[in-house]
Short mmCIF file of C-alpha atoms in Angstrom, two decimals:
data_model
loop_
_atom_site.label_atom_id
_atom_site.label_comp_id
_atom_site.label_asym_id
_atom_site.label_seq_id
_atom_site.Cartn_x
_atom_site.Cartn_y
_atom_site.Cartn_z
CA MET A 176 109.11 122.03 136.20
CA LYS A 177 109.40 118.15 136.33
CA LYS A 178 112.45 116.93 134.52
CA LEU A 179 112.27 114.35 131.61
CA LEU A 180 112.70 110.88 132.56
CA LEU A 181 115.72 110.62 129.92
CA ALA A 182 118.45 109.23 131.71
CA LEU A 183 116.30 106.12 133.58
CA GLY A 184 113.92 103.20 132.27
CA LEU A 185 115.68 102.24 129.49
CA ALA A 186 113.67 98.92 128.09
CA ILE A 187 116.04 95.76 129.38
CA CYS A 188 113.42 93.26 127.23
CA THR A 189 110.94 94.97 125.37
CA ALA A 190 107.44 93.92 124.10
CA GLY A 191 108.28 93.79 120.33
CA GLY A 192 110.95 90.93 121.35
CA VAL A 193 114.50 92.89 121.87
CA CYS A 194 115.75 91.34 124.93
CA ALA A 195 118.78 92.21 127.03
CA ALA A 196 121.63 90.64 124.61
CA ASP A 197 120.33 92.58 121.99
CA ILE A 198 119.87 96.10 123.41
CA GLN A 199 122.59 95.77 126.28
CA ASN A 200 125.28 97.78 123.72
CA ALA A 201 122.97 100.44 122.98
CA GLU A 202 122.04 100.96 126.99
CA THR A 203 126.01 101.50 127.79
CA LEU A 204 126.66 103.50 124.92
CA TYR A 205 123.35 105.54 126.21
CA ARG A 206 124.86 105.44 129.92
CA GLU A 207 128.16 106.45 128.76
CA GLY A 208 126.82 109.84 127.35
CA LYS A 209 127.93 108.20 124.02
CA PHE A 210 124.12 109.35 122.45
CA ALA A 211 125.14 109.45 118.55
CA ALA A 212 126.54 105.93 118.78
CA ALA A 213 123.52 104.41 121.49
CA LEU A 214 120.97 106.39 118.58
CA SER A 215 122.71 104.77 115.66
CA GLU A 216 122.63 101.36 117.51
CA TYR A 217 118.82 101.55 118.65
CA GLU A 218 118.21 102.29 114.77
CA GLN A 219 119.77 99.29 113.65
CA LEU A 220 117.49 96.94 115.87
CA LEU A 221 114.56 99.07 115.02
CA ALA A 222 114.87 97.92 111.37
CA ALA A 223 114.84 94.21 113.42
CA TYR A 224 111.98 94.65 115.33
CA PRO A 225 109.57 97.78 113.46
CA ASN A 226 106.89 97.55 115.77
CA ASP A 227 108.89 98.01 119.00
CA PRO A 228 107.18 100.95 121.23
CA HIS A 229 110.14 100.82 123.46
CA LEU A 230 113.12 101.19 120.62
CA TYR A 231 110.99 104.69 119.34
CA TYR A 232 110.83 105.80 123.35
CA ASN A 233 114.90 105.23 123.56
CA ILE A 234 115.37 106.75 119.92
CA GLY A 235 113.41 109.58 121.32
CA ASN A 236 115.82 109.95 124.35
CA CYS A 237 118.85 110.18 122.37
CA TYR A 238 117.45 112.70 119.94
CA PHE A 239 116.90 114.49 123.12
CA LYS A 240 120.06 114.51 124.81
CA MET A 241 121.30 115.44 121.48
CA GLY A 242 119.16 118.58 120.97
CA SER A 243 117.49 117.63 119.11
CA THR A 244 113.57 118.13 120.32
CA GLY A 245 111.58 117.88 116.96
CA LEU A 246 113.04 114.27 116.41
CA ALA A 247 112.52 113.18 120.13
CA ALA A 248 109.07 114.16 120.05
CA ALA A 249 108.46 112.82 116.72
CA ASN A 250 109.67 109.16 117.99
CA TYR A 251 107.85 109.59 121.53
CA TYR A 252 104.21 110.17 119.29
CA ARG A 253 105.15 106.51 117.75
CA ALA A 254 106.15 104.87 120.56
CA PHE A 255 102.60 106.17 121.99
CA ARG A 256 100.86 105.10 119.06
CA LEU A 257 102.12 101.32 119.88
CA ASP A 258 101.75 101.61 123.41
CA PRO A 259 99.81 104.20 124.68
CA ARG A 260 99.47 102.75 128.37
CA ASP A 261 103.36 103.33 129.32
CA GLY A 262 103.57 106.16 131.71
CA ASP A 263 107.39 107.31 130.63
CA ILE A 264 106.31 107.55 126.94
CA ARG A 265 103.36 109.13 127.77
CA HIS A 266 105.36 111.51 130.50
CA ASN A 267 108.28 112.38 127.67
CA LEU A 268 105.95 112.89 124.86
CA SER A 269 103.86 115.39 126.75
CA LEU A 270 106.58 117.54 128.29
CA THR A 271 108.66 117.42 125.45
CA LEU A 272 105.43 119.12 123.28
CA LYS A 273 105.15 121.22 126.00
CA ASN A 274 108.54 122.76 126.06
CA SER A 275 107.79 123.56 121.99
CA GLY A 276 104.89 124.95 123.07
CA GLU A 277 102.41 122.20 122.20
CA ARG A 278 99.73 120.34 124.16
CA PHE A 279 99.22 116.82 124.26
CA VAL A 280 96.16 116.89 126.28
CA PRO A 281 93.69 119.03 124.17
CA ALA A 282 92.45 121.91 125.44
CA GLY A 283 89.26 121.75 127.94
CA MET A 284 89.80 117.50 128.08
CA PRO A 285 90.74 116.35 131.78
CA GLU A 286 93.80 114.46 131.59
CA VAL A 287 92.23 111.48 133.27
CA LEU A 288 89.81 111.27 130.38
CA HIS A 289 92.49 111.64 127.88
CA LYS A 290 94.50 108.82 129.54
CA ALA A 291 91.19 106.66 129.36
CA PHE A 292 90.44 107.27 125.84
CA PHE A 293 93.63 106.18 125.05
CA TRP A 294 94.42 103.23 127.51
CA LEU A 295 93.70 100.65 124.66
CA ARG A 296 95.97 99.96 121.95
CA ALA A 297 94.44 100.16 118.80
CA ASP A 298 94.43 96.37 118.18
CA GLU A 299 93.17 95.83 121.84
CA LEU A 300 90.32 97.65 121.22
CA LYS A 301 89.72 96.47 117.48
CA GLY A 302 89.33 92.48 119.41
CA LEU A 303 86.94 94.31 121.48
CA LEU A 304 84.75 95.49 118.94
CA PHE A 305 84.71 92.31 117.29
CA ALA A 306 83.66 90.53 120.47
CA ALA A 307 81.12 92.66 121.22
CA LEU A 308 79.34 91.98 117.88
CA TRP A 309 79.91 88.65 118.20
CA LEU A 310 78.24 88.77 121.83
CA PHE A 311 75.22 90.64 120.08
CA CYS A 312 74.63 88.43 116.93
CA THR A 313 74.64 85.40 119.78
CA PHE A 314 72.26 86.75 122.31
CA GLY A 315 70.27 88.64 119.33
CA SER A 316 69.81 85.18 117.73
CA VAL A 317 68.59 83.53 121.00
CA TRP A 318 66.20 86.43 121.36
CA LEU A 319 64.87 85.92 117.71
CA VAL A 320 64.51 82.21 118.07
CA LYS A 321 63.43 81.82 121.50
CA ARG A 322 61.99 85.21 122.14
CA ARG A 323 64.88 84.80 125.37
CA LEU A 324 67.52 87.21 126.66
CA GLY A 325 66.34 90.10 124.50
CA ARG A 326 67.60 92.89 127.38
CA THR A 327 71.03 90.88 127.32
CA ALA A 328 70.92 91.29 123.86
CA VAL A 329 70.06 95.20 124.31
CA ALA A 330 72.84 95.61 126.34
CA ALA A 331 75.35 94.29 124.00
CA LEU A 332 73.76 96.31 121.17
CA ALA A 333 74.57 99.34 123.49
CA VAL A 334 78.41 98.37 124.30
CA LEU A 335 79.19 97.35 120.86
CA ALA A 336 77.81 100.82 119.78
CA VAL A 337 79.57 102.67 122.35
CA LEU A 338 82.93 100.95 121.02
CA GLY A 339 82.46 101.51 117.63
CA VAL A 340 82.32 104.95 118.21
CA TRP A 341 85.07 104.89 120.35
CA TYR A 342 87.01 102.77 117.80
CA ALA A 343 86.14 105.01 114.76
CA TRP A 344 87.27 108.45 116.71
CA ARG A 345 90.14 106.61 117.60
CA SER A 346 91.16 105.60 113.98
CA LYS A 347 90.31 108.83 112.84
CA ILE A 348 92.90 110.53 115.27
CA GLU A 349 95.53 107.98 114.68
CA LYS A 350 95.41 108.06 110.95
CA ALA A 351 95.79 111.98 110.62
CA PRO A 352 99.09 113.06 108.60
CA LEU A 353 101.11 114.39 111.35
CA ALA A 354 104.52 115.39 111.37
CA VAL A 355 106.84 117.83 113.35
CA VAL A 356 109.53 120.53 112.44
CA ALA A 357 112.88 118.93 112.76
CA ALA A 358 114.87 121.79 111.94
CA PRO A 359 115.31 124.44 114.49
CA VAL A 360 113.00 126.75 112.88
CA ALA A 361 110.88 126.48 109.54
CA GLU A 362 109.47 128.94 107.74
CA LEU A 363 105.32 129.12 107.15
CA ARG A 364 105.31 130.47 103.34
CA SER A 365 102.14 131.14 101.59
CA GLY A 366 102.81 128.79 98.63
CA PRO A 367 104.88 126.08 97.89
CA GLY A 368 108.37 127.65 97.32
CA SER A 369 110.71 130.06 98.74
CA ASN A 370 109.42 132.56 96.37
CA PHE A 371 106.32 132.94 98.26
CA PRO A 372 106.43 135.48 101.24
CA ALA A 373 106.82 134.02 104.76
CA SER A 374 103.95 134.74 107.05
CA ALA A 375 105.34 133.22 110.12
CA SER A 376 108.32 130.93 111.81
CA VAL A 377 107.61 127.70 113.23
CA ALA A 378 110.08 126.30 115.93
CA GLN A 379 111.41 123.11 116.13
CA GLY A 380 109.00 120.50 117.99
CA HIS A 381 105.51 121.76 116.83
CA LEU A 382 103.06 119.50 115.75
CA LEU A 383 101.74 120.37 112.22
CA LEU A 384 98.53 118.59 110.62
CA LEU A 385 99.46 117.80 106.64
CA GLN A 386 97.02 118.54 104.16
CA ASP A 387 98.45 118.52 100.52
CA SER A 388 102.01 118.31 99.06
CA LYS A 389 103.44 119.68 95.85
CA ASP A 390 106.96 118.80 94.56
CA ASP A 391 109.23 119.25 98.03
CA TRP A 392 106.96 121.21 100.55
CA TYR A 393 103.45 120.61 102.64
CA ASP A 394 100.65 122.47 102.75
CA VAL A 395 100.18 122.56 106.94
CA VAL A 396 98.36 123.63 109.84
CA VAL A 397 100.06 124.08 113.09
CA LYS A 398 98.08 122.78 115.55
CA SER A 399 98.74 124.67 118.44
CA GLU A 400 98.54 127.93 116.84
CA GLY A 401 95.73 127.16 113.60
CA LEU A 402 98.06 128.36 111.27
CA GLN A 403 98.38 127.43 107.69
CA GLY A 404 100.67 127.78 105.22
CA TRP A 405 103.67 126.10 102.91
CA ILE A 406 106.81 124.47 105.21
CA GLN A 407 109.96 122.70 102.89
CA ALA A 408 109.78 118.91 103.51
CA GLN A 409 113.14 118.83 104.64
CA ALA A 410 112.69 121.02 107.55
CA LEU A 411 109.90 118.36 108.79
CA GLU A 412 109.82 115.02 110.40
CA LYS A 413 106.67 112.76 109.55
CA ILE A 414 105.23 110.53 111.96
#
């Protein structure tokens, strides 16, 4: 089995603006095996650069090295949402979930199709959608006034429709309230309390879809197994 790329490729100057001078101390601590200290440094940087995917990636690496695969998966997933094209982020997220019994690429979907679906960032896809809308309005106006460029207007409408469906589908997926099991194991109970009977045990790193909450409990669906029940909030890490 391929090993995670945890010791390689730490970001030197990332897309969110964190450059070598800022990140050097954290990288040094990581390479020296001082993962808790490196994690503290990365988290301080994240407070200043909250939308930097490579900081989330490096934080995930630290958690993985420390044995917290659930927190590692959560941070890899956050990094993936910000930069879905990054090969290292995708690789580490996929293998971390696989080690927990989860699938990153849905069953039956070719990986190349999954990569294509997530190739663009959400802001890039939104920008293309507005560009297609502008083109359709422009060519449509020309056709209405001069009865010219009709086929071009139809083509622009087709592109607009495809991008619209793509954007809506992506938005639905990315807005889904997800969490991972961060504790070594979590009890899935029939109700929101420890007095309710446990129906299953869910291991660290499993992906959960949040349905509802009550007090400090969440009603969840375990995505890989289709189980539903209540898990205590302190056992979870929301993505």
